Coordinates of C-alpha atoms in Angstrom, one line a residue:
M23 CA -10.2 16.5 4.2
W24 CA -9.0 15.5 7.6
Y25 CA -7.3 12.6 8.6
V26 CA -7.7 10.7 12.3
S27 CA -6.0 7.8 14.0
T28 CA -6.9 4.0 13.8
R29 CA -6.6 4.4 17.4
G30 CA -8.6 7.8 18.0
I31 CA -6.1 9.3 20.8
A32 CA -3.9 11.6 18.0
P33 CA -5.1 14.9 16.7
R34 CA -6.5 15.0 13.0
V35 CA -4.6 16.3 10.6
N36 CA -4.7 17.4 7.0
F37 CA -3.1 15.4 4.2
E38 CA 0.2 17.3 4.6
G39 CA 0.1 16.4 8.3
A40 CA -0.5 12.4 7.2
L41 CA 2.1 12.3 4.7
F42 CA 4.9 13.5 6.9
S43 CA 4.0 11.5 9.8
G44 CA 3.9 8.0 8.9
Y45 CA 2.6 6.6 12.1
A46 CA 0.4 8.6 14.4
P47 CA 1.5 10.1 17.6
D48 CA -0.6 7.3 19.2
G49 CA 0.9 4.8 17.2
G50 CA -2.2 4.5 15.1
L51 CA -2.0 5.0 11.1
F52 CA -4.0 8.0 9.8
M53 CA -7.4 7.1 7.9
P54 CA -9.9 9.9 6.1
E55 CA -12.4 10.7 8.8
E56 CA -15.0 10.4 6.5
L57 CA -14.6 8.3 3.1
P58 CA -16.5 9.8 0.4
Q59 CA -18.9 7.9 -1.7
L60 CA -18.7 7.8 -5.7
D61 CA -21.9 7.6 -7.4
R62 CA -22.6 6.2 -10.7
E63 CA -22.1 9.0 -12.5
T64 CA -18.6 9.7 -11.1
L65 CA -17.5 5.8 -11.9
C66 CA -19.0 6.2 -15.3
R67 CA -16.9 9.8 -15.9
W68 CA -13.7 7.9 -14.4
S69 CA -14.1 4.3 -16.6
T70 CA -12.5 6.2 -19.5
L71 CA -9.7 7.7 -17.9
S72 CA -6.1 6.7 -18.1
Y73 CA -4.2 5.2 -15.2
P74 CA -2.3 8.8 -14.5
D75 CA -5.8 10.6 -14.8
L76 CA -7.2 8.0 -12.2
V77 CA -4.6 9.0 -9.8
K78 CA -5.0 12.8 -10.2
E79 CA -9.0 12.3 -9.6
L80 CA -8.3 10.4 -6.5
C81 CA -5.6 12.3 -5.4
A82 CA -7.6 15.6 -5.8
L83 CA -10.6 13.9 -3.8
F84 CA -8.5 13.4 -0.9
I85 CA -6.0 15.9 -0.7
G86 CA -7.8 19.0 -1.5
S87 CA -7.0 22.3 -3.6
E88 CA -6.4 24.1 -0.8
L89 CA -3.5 22.3 0.0
I90 CA -2.1 21.6 -3.3
P91 CA -4.1 23.2 -6.0
K92 CA -5.4 21.1 -9.1
D93 CA -3.0 22.6 -11.9
D94 CA 0.0 21.9 -9.2
L95 CA -1.5 18.4 -8.5
N96 CA -1.5 17.4 -12.3
D97 CA 2.0 18.6 -12.8
L98 CA 3.2 16.6 -9.8
I99 CA 1.8 13.6 -10.9
D100 CA 2.6 13.9 -14.6
R101 CA 6.3 14.4 -13.2
A102 CA 5.8 11.4 -11.0
F103 CA 5.3 8.8 -14.2
S104 CA 7.4 10.6 -16.5
R105 CA 10.5 8.0 -16.1
F106 CA 8.2 5.0 -16.9
R107 CA 8.8 2.8 -19.6
H108 CA 4.8 1.9 -21.2
K109 CA 3.1 5.5 -22.3
E110 CA 0.2 4.0 -20.4
V111 CA 2.2 3.6 -17.4
V112 CA -0.2 0.9 -16.1
R113 CA -1.8 -1.6 -18.6
L114 CA -4.0 -4.3 -18.6
S115 CA -2.8 -8.0 -20.6
R116 CA -5.6 -9.9 -21.4
L117 CA -5.3 -13.8 -21.0
K118 CA -7.5 -16.9 -21.8
N119 CA -11.0 -17.5 -20.0
G120 CA -11.6 -13.7 -18.9
L121 CA -8.4 -13.6 -16.8
N122 CA -6.4 -10.8 -16.7
V123 CA -3.1 -9.3 -15.3
L124 CA -2.3 -6.1 -14.5
E125 CA 1.0 -4.7 -15.4
L126 CA 2.4 -2.6 -12.3
W127 CA 5.9 -3.3 -13.3
H128 CA 6.7 -0.5 -15.8
G129 CA 8.7 1.8 -13.3
V130 CA 12.5 2.4 -13.3
T131 CA 13.1 -0.6 -10.4
Y132 CA 10.4 -2.9 -11.9
A133 CA 8.7 -3.1 -8.7
F134 CA 4.8 -1.8 -8.6
K135 CA 5.9 0.8 -5.6
D136 CA 7.4 2.5 -8.1
L137 CA 3.8 4.0 -8.8
S138 CA 3.0 5.4 -5.5
L139 CA 6.7 6.2 -4.2
S140 CA 7.2 8.2 -7.6
C141 CA 3.7 10.1 -6.6
T142 CA 4.6 10.4 -3.0
A143 CA 8.3 11.6 -3.4
Q144 CA 6.8 14.3 -5.8
F145 CA 4.3 15.5 -2.9
L146 CA 7.0 15.4 -0.1
Q147 CA 8.7 17.7 -2.6
Y148 CA 6.5 20.1 -3.3
F149 CA 5.6 20.9 0.4
L150 CA 9.6 21.1 1.4
E151 CA 9.6 23.6 -0.6
K152 CA 7.0 25.8 -0.1
R153 CA 7.7 25.4 3.3
E154 CA 11.7 25.5 3.0
K155 CA 12.5 22.4 4.9
H156 CA 14.4 19.3 4.8
V157 CA 13.8 15.7 6.1
T158 CA 15.6 12.5 6.5
V159 CA 13.9 9.3 5.1
V160 CA 14.3 6.3 6.7
V161 CA 13.4 3.0 5.5
G162 CA 13.7 -0.7 6.3
T163 CA 13.2 -3.0 3.2
S164 CA 12.6 -6.4 2.3
G165 CA 13.5 -5.7 -1.4
D166 CA 11.7 -3.4 -3.7
T167 CA 10.8 -0.6 -1.3
G168 CA 14.3 0.3 -0.8
S169 CA 15.4 0.7 -4.3
A170 CA 11.8 2.2 -5.4
A171 CA 12.3 5.1 -2.4
I172 CA 15.7 5.5 -3.4
E173 CA 14.7 6.0 -7.3
S174 CA 11.9 8.5 -6.1
V175 CA 14.0 11.0 -4.4
K176 CA 17.5 10.4 -5.4
G177 CA 19.3 13.7 -6.2
A178 CA 16.4 15.9 -4.7
K179 CA 17.9 18.9 -2.6
N180 CA 15.2 18.6 0.4
V181 CA 15.7 15.1 0.8
D182 CA 18.2 12.8 2.4
I183 CA 17.3 9.1 2.6
I184 CA 18.9 5.8 4.5
V185 CA 17.9 2.5 3.6
L186 CA 18.3 -0.5 5.6
L187 CA 18.5 -3.5 3.9
P188 CA 19.1 -6.7 5.3
K189 CA 22.1 -8.8 4.3
G190 CA 21.3 -12.2 2.5
H191 CA 17.5 -11.4 2.3
C192 CA 17.1 -9.5 -0.5
T193 CA 17.6 -10.5 -4.5
K194 CA 20.7 -9.6 -5.9
I195 CA 19.4 -7.3 -8.5
Q196 CA 17.6 -5.4 -5.8
E197 CA 20.7 -5.1 -3.8
L198 CA 22.3 -3.5 -6.5
Q199 CA 19.9 -1.2 -7.5
M200 CA 20.2 0.2 -3.8
T201 CA 24.1 0.0 -3.4
T202 CA 25.3 1.2 -6.6
V203 CA 23.5 4.9 -6.7
L204 CA 25.7 7.4 -6.4
K205 CA 24.1 10.2 -5.2
E206 CA 25.1 12.5 -2.2
N207 CA 21.6 12.4 -0.5
V208 CA 21.6 8.5 -1.0
H209 CA 22.7 6.3 2.3
V210 CA 22.5 2.5 2.2
F211 CA 23.2 0.3 4.9
G212 CA 23.5 -3.7 5.2
V213 CA 22.2 -5.1 8.4
E214 CA 21.7 -8.2 10.1
G215 CA 18.5 -10.1 10.4
N216 CA 15.6 -10.1 8.1
S217 CA 13.2 -7.4 7.3
D218 CA 11.0 -7.8 10.5
E219 CA 14.0 -7.8 12.7
L220 CA 15.3 -4.5 11.0
D221 CA 12.1 -2.6 11.3
E222 CA 12.5 -2.9 15.1
P223 CA 15.0 -0.4 15.7
I224 CA 13.1 1.7 13.2
K225 CA 10.1 1.7 15.1
T226 CA 11.9 2.7 18.2
V227 CA 13.5 5.7 16.7
F228 CA 9.9 6.6 15.6
A229 CA 8.7 6.0 19.2
D230 CA 11.0 9.3 20.1
V231 CA 8.9 12.1 19.2
A232 CA 11.3 14.6 20.4
F233 CA 14.5 12.9 18.2
V234 CA 12.4 12.5 15.3
K235 CA 11.4 16.2 15.3
K236 CA 14.9 17.4 15.8
H237 CA 16.3 15.7 12.8
N238 CA 13.0 15.8 10.5
L239 CA 12.9 12.1 10.2
M240 CA 10.1 10.4 8.3
S241 CA 9.3 7.0 7.1
L242 CA 8.4 6.0 3.2
N243 CA 7.4 2.4 4.1
S244 CA 4.0 1.0 3.2
I245 CA 2.3 2.5 6.6
N246 CA 2.6 6.1 4.7
W247 CA -1.2 7.3 3.6
S248 CA 0.1 8.5 0.1
R249 CA 0.9 5.1 -0.5
V250 CA -2.2 3.8 -0.1
L251 CA -4.1 6.5 -1.7
V252 CA -2.0 6.1 -5.0
Q253 CA -2.8 2.4 -4.9
M254 CA -6.0 2.8 -5.1
A255 CA -5.7 3.7 -8.8
H256 CA -4.7 0.1 -9.4
H257 CA -7.8 -1.2 -8.4
F258 CA -10.1 1.4 -10.3
L259 CA -7.8 0.8 -13.6
A260 CA -8.4 -3.0 -13.4
Y261 CA -12.0 -2.7 -12.5
F262 CA -13.1 -0.4 -15.6
Q263 CA -10.8 -2.1 -18.4
C264 CA -12.8 -5.3 -17.2
T265 CA -16.3 -4.0 -17.4
P266 CA -17.5 -4.0 -20.8
S267 CA -20.5 -1.6 -19.6
L268 CA -21.8 0.1 -16.5
D269 CA -25.3 0.4 -17.9
T270 CA -26.5 -2.6 -15.9
H271 CA -28.2 -3.0 -12.5
P272 CA -26.3 -3.6 -10.1
L273 CA -22.7 -2.7 -11.6
P274 CA -20.7 -5.6 -12.5
L275 CA -18.6 -7.4 -9.7
V276 CA -15.1 -7.7 -10.5
E277 CA -12.7 -10.3 -8.7
V278 CA -9.2 -9.0 -7.9
V279 CA -6.5 -11.1 -6.6
V280 CA -3.8 -9.5 -4.4
P281 CA -0.4 -10.9 -3.5
T282 CA 0.3 -9.0 -0.5
G283 CA 2.9 -9.3 2.3
A284 CA 2.3 -5.9 4.6
A285 CA -1.1 -5.5 3.3
G286 CA -0.7 -2.0 1.5
N287 CA -2.4 -2.7 -1.7
L288 CA -5.2 -5.0 -0.3
A289 CA -5.8 -1.8 2.2
A290 CA -5.8 0.2 -1.0
G291 CA -8.6 -2.5 -2.6
Y292 CA -10.6 -2.4 0.4
I293 CA -10.9 1.6 0.7
A294 CA -11.7 1.3 -3.0
Q295 CA -14.1 -0.9 -2.2
K296 CA -15.6 1.2 0.6
I297 CA -16.2 4.3 -1.6
G298 CA -18.2 2.5 -4.0
L299 CA -15.9 0.4 -6.4
P300 CA -17.9 -3.0 -7.3
I301 CA -14.6 -5.4 -6.5
R302 CA -14.2 -8.7 -4.7
L303 CA -10.7 -9.0 -2.7
V304 CA -9.1 -12.3 -3.0
V305 CA -5.6 -12.6 -1.1
A306 CA -2.6 -14.4 -2.1
V307 CA 0.1 -15.0 0.4
N308 CA 3.4 -17.4 0.5
R309 CA 4.2 -19.6 3.7
N310 CA 4.5 -16.3 5.8
D311 CA 1.0 -16.9 6.1
I312 CA -0.2 -14.6 9.0
I313 CA -2.5 -13.1 6.8
H314 CA -4.2 -16.1 5.6
R315 CA -4.8 -17.4 9.2
T316 CA -6.3 -13.7 9.9
V317 CA -8.4 -14.3 7.1
Q318 CA -9.7 -17.8 7.7
Q319 CA -9.7 -18.3 11.5
G320 CA -9.5 -14.6 12.9
D321 CA -5.9 -16.0 14.2
F322 CA -3.6 -12.4 14.0
S323 CA -0.8 -14.0 15.5
L324 CA 3.3 -14.1 14.7
S325 CA 4.6 -17.5 13.7
K326 CA 8.0 -18.5 15.6
A327 CA 10.0 -17.5 12.8
V328 CA 9.9 -16.2 9.3
K329 CA 10.2 -18.5 6.2
S330 CA 12.5 -17.6 3.4
T331 CA 10.8 -18.2 0.2
L332 CA 12.1 -16.8 -3.7
A333 CA 9.4 -14.2 -2.8
S334 CA 11.4 -12.3 -0.5
A335 CA 9.8 -9.4 -0.4
M336 CA 6.5 -11.2 1.1
D337 CA 8.5 -12.8 3.4
I338 CA 6.9 -10.8 5.9
Q339 CA 4.9 -11.9 9.3
L340 CA 4.6 -8.5 11.0
G341 CA 5.5 -5.0 9.8
L342 CA 7.6 -2.1 11.3
G343 CA 8.7 -3.9 14.5
E344 CA 5.7 -4.8 16.6
V345 CA 2.7 -2.8 14.8
P346 CA 1.5 -5.1 11.6
Y347 CA 1.5 -2.7 9.1
N348 CA -1.9 -2.0 7.0
M349 CA -3.8 -4.8 8.7
E350 CA -4.7 -2.1 11.5
R351 CA -6.2 0.2 8.8
V352 CA -8.3 -2.9 7.5
F353 CA -9.6 -3.6 11.3
W354 CA -10.7 -0.1 11.7
L355 CA -12.6 -0.4 8.4
L356 CA -14.4 -3.7 9.5
S357 CA -15.0 -2.7 13.0
G358 CA -16.9 0.4 11.7
S359 CA -14.2 3.0 12.2
D360 CA -14.1 1.9 15.9
S361 CA -10.9 3.5 17.2
Q362 CA -11.4 1.8 20.5
V363 CA -12.0 -1.6 19.4
T364 CA -8.9 -1.5 17.0
R365 CA -7.0 0.3 19.9
A366 CA -7.7 -2.6 22.0
L367 CA -6.7 -4.9 19.7
M368 CA -3.4 -3.6 18.4
E369 CA -2.1 -2.8 21.9
Q370 CA -2.8 -6.4 22.8
F371 CA -1.1 -7.5 20.0
E372 CA 1.8 -5.6 20.9
R373 CA 1.9 -6.8 24.4
T374 CA 1.4 -10.5 23.1
Q375 CA 2.2 -11.0 19.6
S376 CA -1.2 -12.7 19.3
V377 CA -4.5 -11.8 19.0
N378 CA -7.9 -13.6 18.0
L379 CA -10.4 -11.0 16.5
P380 CA -13.9 -10.9 18.3
K381 CA -16.3 -13.2 16.8
E382 CA -18.6 -10.3 15.8
L383 CA -15.7 -8.7 13.8
H384 CA -14.7 -11.8 12.0
S385 CA -17.8 -13.2 11.3
K386 CA -19.1 -10.0 10.0
R387 CA -16.5 -10.1 7.5
W388 CA -17.3 -13.4 6.1
E389 CA -21.1 -12.5 6.2
R390 CA -20.2 -9.7 3.5
Q391 CA -17.8 -11.7 1.8
D392 CA -15.0 -8.7 1.6
Y393 CA -12.4 -11.3 1.2
E394 CA -11.7 -14.8 0.1
Q395 CA -8.4 -16.7 0.7
M396 CA -7.1 -18.2 -2.2
A397 CA -4.7 -20.8 -2.5
V398 CA -1.2 -20.3 -0.4
M399 CA 1.2 -18.7 -3.0
E400 CA 4.5 -20.6 -3.0
C401 CA 7.7 -21.4 -5.0
D402 CA 8.3 -18.5 -7.8
G403 CA 6.5 -16.0 -6.4
C404 CA 5.0 -15.0 -9.3
C405 CA 2.9 -17.9 -10.3
V406 CA -0.8 -18.1 -8.5
E407 CA -3.5 -20.5 -8.7
L408 CA -6.3 -18.0 -9.6
C409 CA -9.2 -19.5 -8.0
P410 CA -9.6 -21.7 -4.6
G411 CA -10.9 -24.9 -4.6
N412 CA -12.9 -25.8 -7.3
C413 CA -15.0 -22.5 -8.4
G414 CA -13.3 -22.5 -11.9
P415 CA -12.1 -19.1 -13.9
R416 CA -14.8 -16.4 -13.2
R417 CA -15.5 -13.9 -16.0
G418 CA -13.7 -10.6 -15.4
N419 CA -11.4 -12.2 -12.8
V420 CA -8.3 -9.7 -12.5
T421 CA -5.1 -10.9 -11.3
G422 CA -2.8 -7.8 -9.7
I423 CA 0.4 -9.4 -9.9
P424 CA 2.7 -6.7 -9.1
R425 CA 5.7 -7.8 -10.5
T426 CA 7.6 -9.7 -13.4
V427 CA 9.4 -12.8 -13.1
R428 CA 12.1 -11.7 -11.7
G429 CA 10.3 -8.9 -9.4
R430 CA 9.0 -9.3 -5.6
D431 CA 5.7 -7.6 -4.0
G432 CA 5.9 -6.9 -0.6
G433 CA 2.5 -5.4 0.0

């Protein structure tokens, strides 16, 4: 499978190229050139699979056996999940009135990012050993990304990791998770400013292509396609476990509530929807509401300041400096894979830090009901109002809350 930039200028790459690149050279994000379409027969076959097996099927679909043979891919994914505390890796907890919670917190750091980063790290090491190369991973974190990334690569001989954490903006447990790992390949630095501000120099570094190439730098932040790919499995497992039968016509619809900061899990859900999974996505945010305003009003603009909340990893107004993480992927999909439209939107945003979605793009989104904005999430960062307004609970709702009471979700 080939991957193209959302901005349409960079040359296409295979999965390995997308994995190691992070951002495309033209500033865009890599997306599959063509999205496969899953038929009912495939969905029925996948409906009985475990979470690890769903990851294997999705990765095989988007990576290709010419890059990673199927047996090798299966071994890498089994290795990635070997340290998870629950035998199922991910499980669905059933509440009342058709409401469910997808438990994504059984990894080493209790963050849902353990799932995608553990797999991504295995893919990295596979290619690095094969090519006899070494990389340095640079990560800016609002909390959970840093600790999950460290755990995924600590002790790896072909990888060094540099993590920048915003002093005073991470929870104490997350800070300790990052600063107490005594491995030679792990380097952690506390920096002044919030998570958005610390990402600005990282974006500047990665814009220097010659410097990045000379020092073999890469990013494991939310923009990395491999992370989005693995997160698609969350939505498939939730759907299958909430759907008693796939014999109905049309297939039943399941609503998935996605707490989000940088929109990685949201983008994964939208791609899953695009390839044939019958889900409805509901976006949950805290007071840092750039995605809320984008969905409700088509207003994709920065607020004057990031507002501190107890859900610190969701305290995001923009992602990685001036480019807003995975919403660029969402815009590209909403526009019908129109790289010219996407590039114009993002370049305007980079110049002015504000952009209004074209009327046809925003109205198209509402007509298709791809998203529904729910009540703004605030306070403890783990309690959400499951339905907006007076809609009442719906049968088969899934609340995809990838955190424990103490954990945090950044996207």
